[in-house]
Amino acid sequence: MKPDKISEAVVRRLPVYLRYLNELSSTDILTVSSQELGRKLDLNPAQIRKDLAYFGDFGRKGVGYNVIYLIEKIRQILQLDEPRHVALVGTGNLGRALCNYNMKENVKIVAVFDSDPSKIGTTMNRLIVQPMDELEQTVREKEISIGIITVPASEAQKVADRFVTAGIRGILNFAPTVLRTPDGVRIHHTDFTADLLSLAYYMDSDDET
Amino acid sequence: MKPDKISEAVVRRLPVYLRYLNELSSTDILTVSSQELGRKLDLNPAQIRKDLAYFGDFGRKGVGYNVIYLIEKIRQILQLDEPRHVALVGTGNLGRALCNYNMKENVKIVAVFDSDPSKIGTTMNRLIVQPMDELEQTVREKEISIGIITVPASEAQKVADRFVTAGIRGILNFAPTVLRTPDGVRIHHTDFTADLLSLAYYMDSDDET
DNA sequence: TAGATTGTTAATCGATTAACAATC
DNA sequence: TAGATTGTTAATCGATTAACAATC
């Protein structure tokens, strides 16, 4: 079913397409070309066509892509047509920010955990903070497939290990540290410290293109 | 002074090296090899050596890299040897999380802004939330070179434009939208919606390598 | 039909990895 | 010296872009 071997870069762009298509769908625009998409998203039109063509022939020559249809297709590809349940560990500021974040697409944080006894039992965006002991059982009961880590770097690997034993196969890590997991477990690392520090490199040079 | 044209990928790895080196520096380890770094950071040793060699000969054959010296050098490369001042716009949950975040390296949020009158004048991590009107003047007075955007997507482009006119040349964007800025202004986009949704693609397949 | 735009192949570009001489 | 590890060149790999026939 799933095509050959799609590069990470391609998969990573699909949500970006989806987001803009969702915007379009609330207008009266029915059709969009790769050129328009490219202009709006700052991407090469050929790249967009190629990305989409990996998954099927979604466009019509001379016309472009039907907005509604393409949304549906990208949702299918990303496996977002049925709800995806997420667990979050670490109820600090960042954890709270993410809990309150409206993901729109069918992705929902359905359980939050913390190891700090003083946090357990408090509520966060209508969810009760649970102790780490309950992780495995909750993952099973609520059919959770993705875990988010928003604990300090020193705790992140331990949490990742717990996620893995609980059967989670996808982890979004916000802790500023590299995590190691067995094959078959996928880690995406949102490293905004690195994003920010690397930005500093480009400052004050005045010789940019 | 600055070497040829270093790829973004290389620059983006420097903070990752720096972070682990900082950890090492608080142990009694004085020297580290590219192999050790690679193992710890899940990177190819040759890549690490190549990355560092773009900027100078920091290692000693047969020995490795002196931890303290390499830290100093990477800090210089990233222009972190003198303090870098940052402005943040958008005092929601995410903005607050970032304000409380301890960046360690010489990067400091020194001013926060919001357009919501009910937020202005309140304090966030010892900073008083300022109105957008004061952006230009504050950027000048506090020598701010980097801006962080944590407003809703619908407002993000406007904020970016304000940053640009205020003279800011580096922007870290957390809003889930693509920003357009003139040449010479650098944008790093932390798009965790995309990170999370793209993770879904890889779930439940059971045929991963 | 004429104009527009896809899907796809080929060309280009760039980044990663392997290999090894130099040398500490 | 022998062992280890760098800096760097060459080889490989992969991703982006250009170009164009097919066709709506």
GROMACS .gro file of C-alpha atoms in nm, chain B residues 56-134:
model
   79
  265GLY     CA    1   3.970   2.587   1.144
  266ASP     CA    2   4.201   2.314   1.267
  267PHE     CA    3   4.064   2.266   1.613
  268GLY     CA    4   4.174   1.907   1.675
  269ARG     CA    5   4.501   1.728   1.730
  270LYS     CA    6   4.576   1.419   1.528
  271GLY     CA    7   4.595   1.109   1.740
  272VAL     CA    8   4.435   1.290   2.031
  273GLY     CA    9   4.102   1.451   1.943
  274TYR     CA   10   3.953   1.785   2.037
  275ASN     CA   11   4.021   1.975   2.356
  276VAL     CA   12   3.680   2.024   2.511
  277ILE     CA   13   3.730   2.371   2.656
  278TYR     CA   14   3.905   2.501   2.347
  279LEU     CA   15   3.638   2.365   2.113
  280ILE     CA   16   3.362   2.521   2.321
  281GLU     CA   17   3.536   2.855   2.297
  282LYS     CA   18   3.577   2.821   1.922
  283ILE     CA   19   3.219   2.719   1.853
  284ARG     CA   20   3.096   3.008   2.067
  285GLN     CA   21   3.306   3.242   1.858
  286ILE     CA   22   3.177   3.097   1.534
  287LEU     CA   23   2.816   3.136   1.647
  288GLN     CA   24   2.895   3.487   1.764
  289LEU     CA   25   2.794   3.404   2.115
  290ASP     CA   26   3.100   3.543   2.288
  291GLU     CA   27   2.915   3.863   2.346
  292PRO     CA   28   2.554   3.875   2.465
  293ARG     CA   29   2.285   3.853   2.202
  294HIS     CA   30   1.960   4.033   2.273
  295VAL     CA   31   1.626   3.895   2.168
  296ALA     CA   32   1.275   4.040   2.150
  297LEU     CA   33   0.967   3.821   2.178
  298VAL     CA   34   0.621   3.908   2.049
  299GLY     CA   35   0.319   3.715   2.171
  300THR     CA   36   0.273   3.651   2.541
  301GLY     CA   37   0.056   3.342   2.525
  302ASN     CA   38   0.145   3.009   2.678
  303LEU     CA   39   0.424   2.943   2.435
  304GLY     CA   40   0.573   3.288   2.474
  305ARG     CA   41   0.573   3.246   2.849
  306ALA     CA   42   0.734   2.904   2.820
  307LEU     CA   43   1.015   3.047   2.609
  308CYS     CA   44   1.068   3.342   2.843
  309ASN     CA   45   1.120   3.110   3.134
  310TYR     CA   46   1.350   2.890   2.935
  311ASN     CA   47   1.712   2.914   3.035
  312MET     CA   48   1.912   2.938   2.716
  313LYS     CA   49   2.244   2.923   2.905
  314GLU     CA   50   2.453   3.049   2.613
  315ASN     CA   51   2.478   3.424   2.584
  316VAL     CA   52   2.130   3.464   2.440
  317LYS     CA   53   1.875   3.663   2.636
  318ILE     CA   54   1.519   3.772   2.583
  319VAL     CA   55   1.535   4.135   2.690
  320ALA     CA   56   1.194   4.264   2.580
  321VAL     CA   57   0.846   4.119   2.529
  322PHE     CA   58   0.559   4.269   2.334
  323ASP     CA   59   0.191   4.207   2.277
  324SER     CA   60  -0.080   4.389   2.089
  325ASP     CA   61  -0.349   4.290   2.338
  326PRO     CA   62  -0.408   4.590   2.570
  327SER     CA   63  -0.504   4.360   2.855
  328LYS     CA   64  -0.159   4.200   2.846
  329ILE     CA   65   0.040   4.522   2.826
  330GLY     CA   66   0.195   4.625   3.154
  331THR     CA   67   0.179   4.279   3.307
  332THR     CA   68   0.509   4.111   3.378
  333MET     CA   69   0.656   3.796   3.235
  334ASN     CA   70   0.967   3.652   3.390
  335ARG     CA   71   1.058   3.996   3.526
  336LEU     CA   72   0.998   4.174   3.195
  337ILE     CA   73   0.712   4.417   3.151
  338VAL     CA   74   0.498   4.343   2.847
  339GLN     CA   75   0.525   4.642   2.613
  340PRO     CA   76   0.290   4.765   2.341
  341MET     CA   77   0.393   4.708   1.980
  342ASP     CA   78   0.439   5.085   1.935
  343GLU     CA   79   0.754   5.069   2.138
   0.00000   0.00000   0.00000
